[in-house]
Amino acid sequence: MYAHQQPPDAFPRRPLGATGLRVTPVCVGGGPLGSMPALFGYDVSAERGTETALAALTGPFNFLDTAAGYSDGESERRIGAALRRIGGVPDGFVLATKVDRDFETGDFSGEQMRRSAEGSLERLGLDRLPLVYLHDPEHISFEQGMAPGGPVETLLDLRRQGVIEHLGVAGGPVELMARYLRTGHFAALITHNRWTLVDRSAGDLIDEAVSLGVGVVNAAPFASGILAKGPDRFTRYAYRDADAATLERIRAMEAACTAHGVPLAAAALQFSLRDPRITSTIVGVSRPERIAETARLAGWEVPDQLWDELAPLTAPRESWLF
């Protein structure tokens, strides 16, 4: 067993780019609480999801991230149910969501973005959305995304109308994300699975975002679970089967962490938290107790020597996701 570690009494709130929003270094991820068994490998009941959302809204972190498309809106419904229980969004709390394509038809039009935002308002029980991300625009070309009447123009119109307060972009391919940031329309970025103990492919993107004054949020520090559970319990990296070389690297990382009395999950989370370029790190949760557990991991004492030992175990550039 590891020695008991206490989380910090209070997590500092950091400015998210130029939005004026101030958020804790950990953001609770709402994907799992809506129940996505095909992605995460387990079901989450409605009551458990709502209780988890309630714990997130009243816990040590002031930042919660979800999406219209998570479980066909179920994540937002459960968050909305939790909000009704406590009488609305707590003061100073930042609730972010994402607009999504139609998963049945693939529609990624401007009108679909409007429908997606309207659905989020209804499910969450809000009259405006403080932070909304264009979600996974890699499913269309950049030209389609930026076309007149298309997704970005529609979101900008919703911002002008006051439906959306701040606009961000969230996705995978780093060069595509950079192209959207260069338009000057986005105040926040979510990059996922590309800044972890294993994969560093988002490094240049994060640098560019900071240079543009864009707030950076790093998602999936556990790479869909393997960097939290370890490769003997979970063998998928970034939602796909990990190859033998990746598994071996993570086993070596886990052994190094164990030698220093540090959980692999603590090192994986703090790899992101200790990066001054990253405002907040998204950790998906599916049980109320995971909130306190995440706080403990965030406050775990990690010796400098361990970081020195983990650095050369990073996968080579040619195997990064990009």
Coordinates of N, CA, C and O in Angstrom, one line a residue, residues 168-232:
G168 N -14.5 27.6 -27.8 CA -13.2 26.9 -27.9 C -13.3 25.8 -29.0 O -14.3 25.7 -29.6
V169 N -12.2 25.2 -29.2 CA -12.1 24.0 -30.1 C -11.5 22.9 -29.4 O -10.6 23.0 -28.7
A170 N -12.0 21.7 -29.7 CA -11.6 20.4 -29.0 C -11.5 19.3 -30.1 O -12.4 19.1 -30.8
G171 N -10.3 18.7 -30.1 CA -10.1 17.6 -31.1 C -8.8 17.0 -31.0 O -8.0 17.2 -30.1
G172 N -8.5 16.1 -31.9 CA -7.3 15.3 -31.9 C -6.2 15.8 -32.8 O -5.1 16.2 -32.2
P173 N -6.3 15.8 -34.1 CA -5.1 16.1 -34.9 C -4.5 17.5 -34.6 O -5.2 18.5 -34.7
V174 N -3.3 17.5 -34.3 CA -2.7 18.7 -33.8 C -2.6 19.8 -34.8 O -2.8 21.0 -34.5
E175 N -2.2 19.5 -36.1 CA -2.1 20.6 -37.1 C -3.5 21.1 -37.4 O -3.6 22.4 -37.6
L176 N -4.5 20.3 -37.4 CA -5.9 20.8 -37.7 C -6.3 21.8 -36.5 O -6.9 22.8 -36.8
M177 N -6.0 21.4 -35.3 CA -6.4 22.2 -34.2 C -5.6 23.6 -34.3 O -6.2 24.6 -34.0
A178 N -4.4 23.5 -34.7 CA -3.6 24.8 -34.9 C -4.2 25.7 -35.9 O -4.3 26.9 -35.7
R179 N -4.7 25.1 -37.0 CA -5.3 25.9 -38.1 C -6.6 26.6 -37.5 O -6.8 27.8 -37.9
Y180 N -7.4 26.0 -36.7 CA -8.5 26.6 -36.1 C -8.1 27.7 -35.2 O -8.7 28.8 -35.2
L181 N -7.1 27.5 -34.4 CA -6.6 28.5 -33.4 C -6.1 29.8 -34.2 O -6.3 30.9 -33.7
R182 N -5.5 29.6 -35.3 CA -4.9 30.7 -36.1 C -6.0 31.6 -36.7 O -5.7 32.7 -37.1
T183 N -7.3 31.2 -36.7 CA -8.3 32.1 -37.2 C -8.6 33.2 -36.2 O -9.2 34.2 -36.6
G184 N -8.2 33.0 -34.9 CA -8.4 34.0 -33.9 C -9.8 34.0 -33.3 O -10.2 34.8 -32.5
H185 N -10.6 33.0 -33.7 CA -12.0 32.9 -33.2 C -12.1 32.1 -31.9 O -13.2 32.2 -31.2
F186 N -11.1 31.4 -31.4 CA -11.2 30.5 -30.3 C -10.4 31.0 -29.1 O -9.2 31.3 -29.3
A187 N -11.0 31.0 -28.0 CA -10.3 31.4 -26.7 C -9.8 30.3 -25.9 O -9.0 30.5 -25.0
A188 N -10.2 29.0 -26.2 CA -9.7 27.9 -25.4 C -9.5 26.7 -26.4 O -10.2 26.6 -27.4
L189 N -8.7 25.8 -26.0 CA -8.3 24.6 -26.7 C -8.4 23.4 -25.8 O -7.9 23.4 -24.7
I190 N -9.0 22.3 -26.3 CA -8.8 21.0 -25.6 C -8.0 20.1 -26.6 O -8.5 19.9 -27.7
T191 N -6.9 19.6 -26.1 CA -6.2 18.6 -26.8 C -6.3 17.3 -26.0 O -6.2 17.4 -24.8
H192 N -6.4 16.1 -26.6 CA -6.6 14.9 -25.9 C -5.6 13.8 -26.3 O -5.3 13.7 -27.5
N193 N -5.2 13.0 -25.3 CA -4.3 11.9 -25.6 C -3.0 12.2 -26.2 O -2.2 11.3 -26.5
R194 N -2.6 13.4 -26.4 CA -1.4 13.8 -27.1 C -0.4 14.6 -26.2 O 0.5 15.2 -26.8
W195 N -0.7 14.6 -24.9 CA 0.3 15.2 -24.0 C 0.2 14.4 -22.7 O -0.4 14.7 -21.7
T196 N 0.9 13.2 -22.8 CA 0.9 12.2 -21.7 C 2.3 11.8 -21.4 O 3.3 12.2 -22.1
L197 N 2.4 11.0 -20.4 CA 3.7 10.4 -20.1 C 4.3 9.7 -21.3 O 5.6 9.6 -21.5
V198 N 3.5 9.2 -22.2 CA 3.9 8.4 -23.3 C 4.0 9.2 -24.6 O 5.0 9.0 -25.4
D199 N 3.1 10.0 -24.9 CA 2.9 10.7 -26.2 C 3.0 12.2 -26.0 O 2.3 12.8 -25.2
R200 N 4.0 12.8 -26.7 CA 4.2 14.3 -26.5 C 3.9 15.0 -27.8 O 4.4 16.1 -28.1
S201 N 3.0 14.5 -28.6 CA 2.8 15.1 -30.0 C 2.1 16.5 -29.9 O 2.1 17.2 -30.9
A202 N 1.5 16.8 -28.8 CA 0.8 18.1 -28.8 C 1.7 19.3 -28.3 O 1.3 20.4 -28.1
G203 N 3.0 19.0 -28.1 CA 3.9 20.0 -27.6 C 3.9 21.3 -28.4 O 3.8 22.4 -27.8
D204 N 4.1 21.2 -29.7 CA 4.1 22.4 -30.5 C 2.8 23.1 -30.5 O 2.7 24.4 -30.6
L205 N 1.7 22.4 -30.6 CA 0.4 22.9 -30.5 C 0.1 23.7 -29.2 O -0.4 24.9 -29.3
I206 N 0.5 23.2 -28.1 CA 0.4 23.9 -26.9 C 1.2 25.2 -26.8 O 0.7 26.2 -26.4
D207 N 2.4 25.1 -27.4 CA 3.2 26.3 -27.5 C 2.5 27.4 -28.3 O 2.5 28.6 -27.9
E208 N 2.0 27.0 -29.4 CA 1.3 28.0 -30.3 C 0.1 28.5 -29.6 O -0.2 29.7 -29.7
A209 N -0.7 27.7 -29.0 CA -1.9 28.2 -28.3 C -1.5 29.2 -27.2 O -2.1 30.3 -27.1
V210 N -0.5 29.0 -26.4 CA 0.0 29.9 -25.4 C 0.4 31.2 -26.1 O 0.1 32.3 -25.6
S211 N 1.1 31.1 -27.2 CA 1.6 32.3 -27.9 C 0.4 33.2 -28.4 O 0.6 34.4 -28.6
L212 N -0.7 32.5 -28.7 CA -1.9 33.2 -29.2 C -2.8 33.7 -28.1 O -3.8 34.3 -28.3
G213 N -2.4 33.4 -26.8 CA -3.3 33.8 -25.7 C -4.5 32.9 -25.5 O -5.4 33.3 -24.8
V214 N -4.4 31.7 -26.0 CA -5.5 30.7 -25.9 C -5.3 29.9 -24.7 O -4.2 29.4 -24.4
G215 N -6.3 29.7 -23.9 CA -6.3 28.8 -22.7 C -6.2 27.4 -23.1 O -7.0 26.9 -24.0
V216 N -5.2 26.6 -22.5 CA -5.0 25.2 -22.9 C -5.6 24.3 -21.8 O -5.2 24.4 -20.7
V217 N -6.4 23.4 -22.3 CA -7.0 22.3 -21.4 C -6.5 21.0 -22.0 O -6.7 20.7 -23.2
N218 N -5.8 20.2 -21.2 CA -5.3 18.9 -21.6 C -6.2 17.8 -21.1 O -6.4 17.6 -19.9
A219 N -6.7 17.0 -22.0 CA -7.6 15.9 -21.7 C -7.0 14.5 -21.8 O -6.0 14.4 -22.6
A220 N -7.5 13.6 -21.1 CA -7.1 12.2 -21.2 C -5.6 12.0 -20.8 O -4.8 11.4 -21.5
P221 N -5.2 12.5 -19.6 CA -3.8 12.3 -19.1 C -3.5 10.8 -18.8 O -2.4 10.4 -18.8
F222 N -4.6 10.0 -18.6 CA -4.5 8.6 -18.4 C -4.6 7.8 -19.7 O -4.5 6.5 -19.7
A223 N -4.7 8.5 -20.8 CA -4.8 7.8 -22.2 C -5.8 6.8 -22.2 O -5.6 5.6 -22.7
S224 N -7.0 7.1 -21.8 CA -8.2 6.2 -21.7 C -8.2 5.2 -20.6 O -9.1 4.4 -20.5
G225 N -7.2 5.2 -19.7 CA -7.2 4.4 -18.6 C -5.9 3.6 -18.3 O -5.7 3.3 -17.1
I226 N -5.1 3.3 -19.3 CA -4.0 2.5 -19.0 C -2.9 3.1 -18.1 O -2.3 2.5 -17.3
L227 N -2.8 4.5 -18.1 CA -1.9 5.2 -17.3 C -2.4 5.4 -15.9 O -1.8 6.0 -15.0
A228 N -3.7 4.9 -15.6 CA -4.2 5.0 -14.3 C -4.3 3.6 -13.7 O -3.9 3.3 -12.5
K229 N -4.7 2.6 -14.5 CA -4.9 1.2 -14.0 C -3.6 0.4 -14.2 O -3.4 -0.6 -13.5
G230 N -2.7 0.8 -15.1 CA -1.6 0.0 -15.4 C -1.8 -1.0 -16.5 O -3.0 -1.5 -16.7
P231 N -0.8 -1.4 -17.2 CA -0.9 -2.3 -18.4 C -1.3 -3.7 -18.1 O -1.7 -4.5 -19.0
D232 N -1.2 -4.2 -16.8 CA -1.7 -5.5 -16.5 C -3.2 -5.6 -16.3 O -3.7 -6.7 -16.4

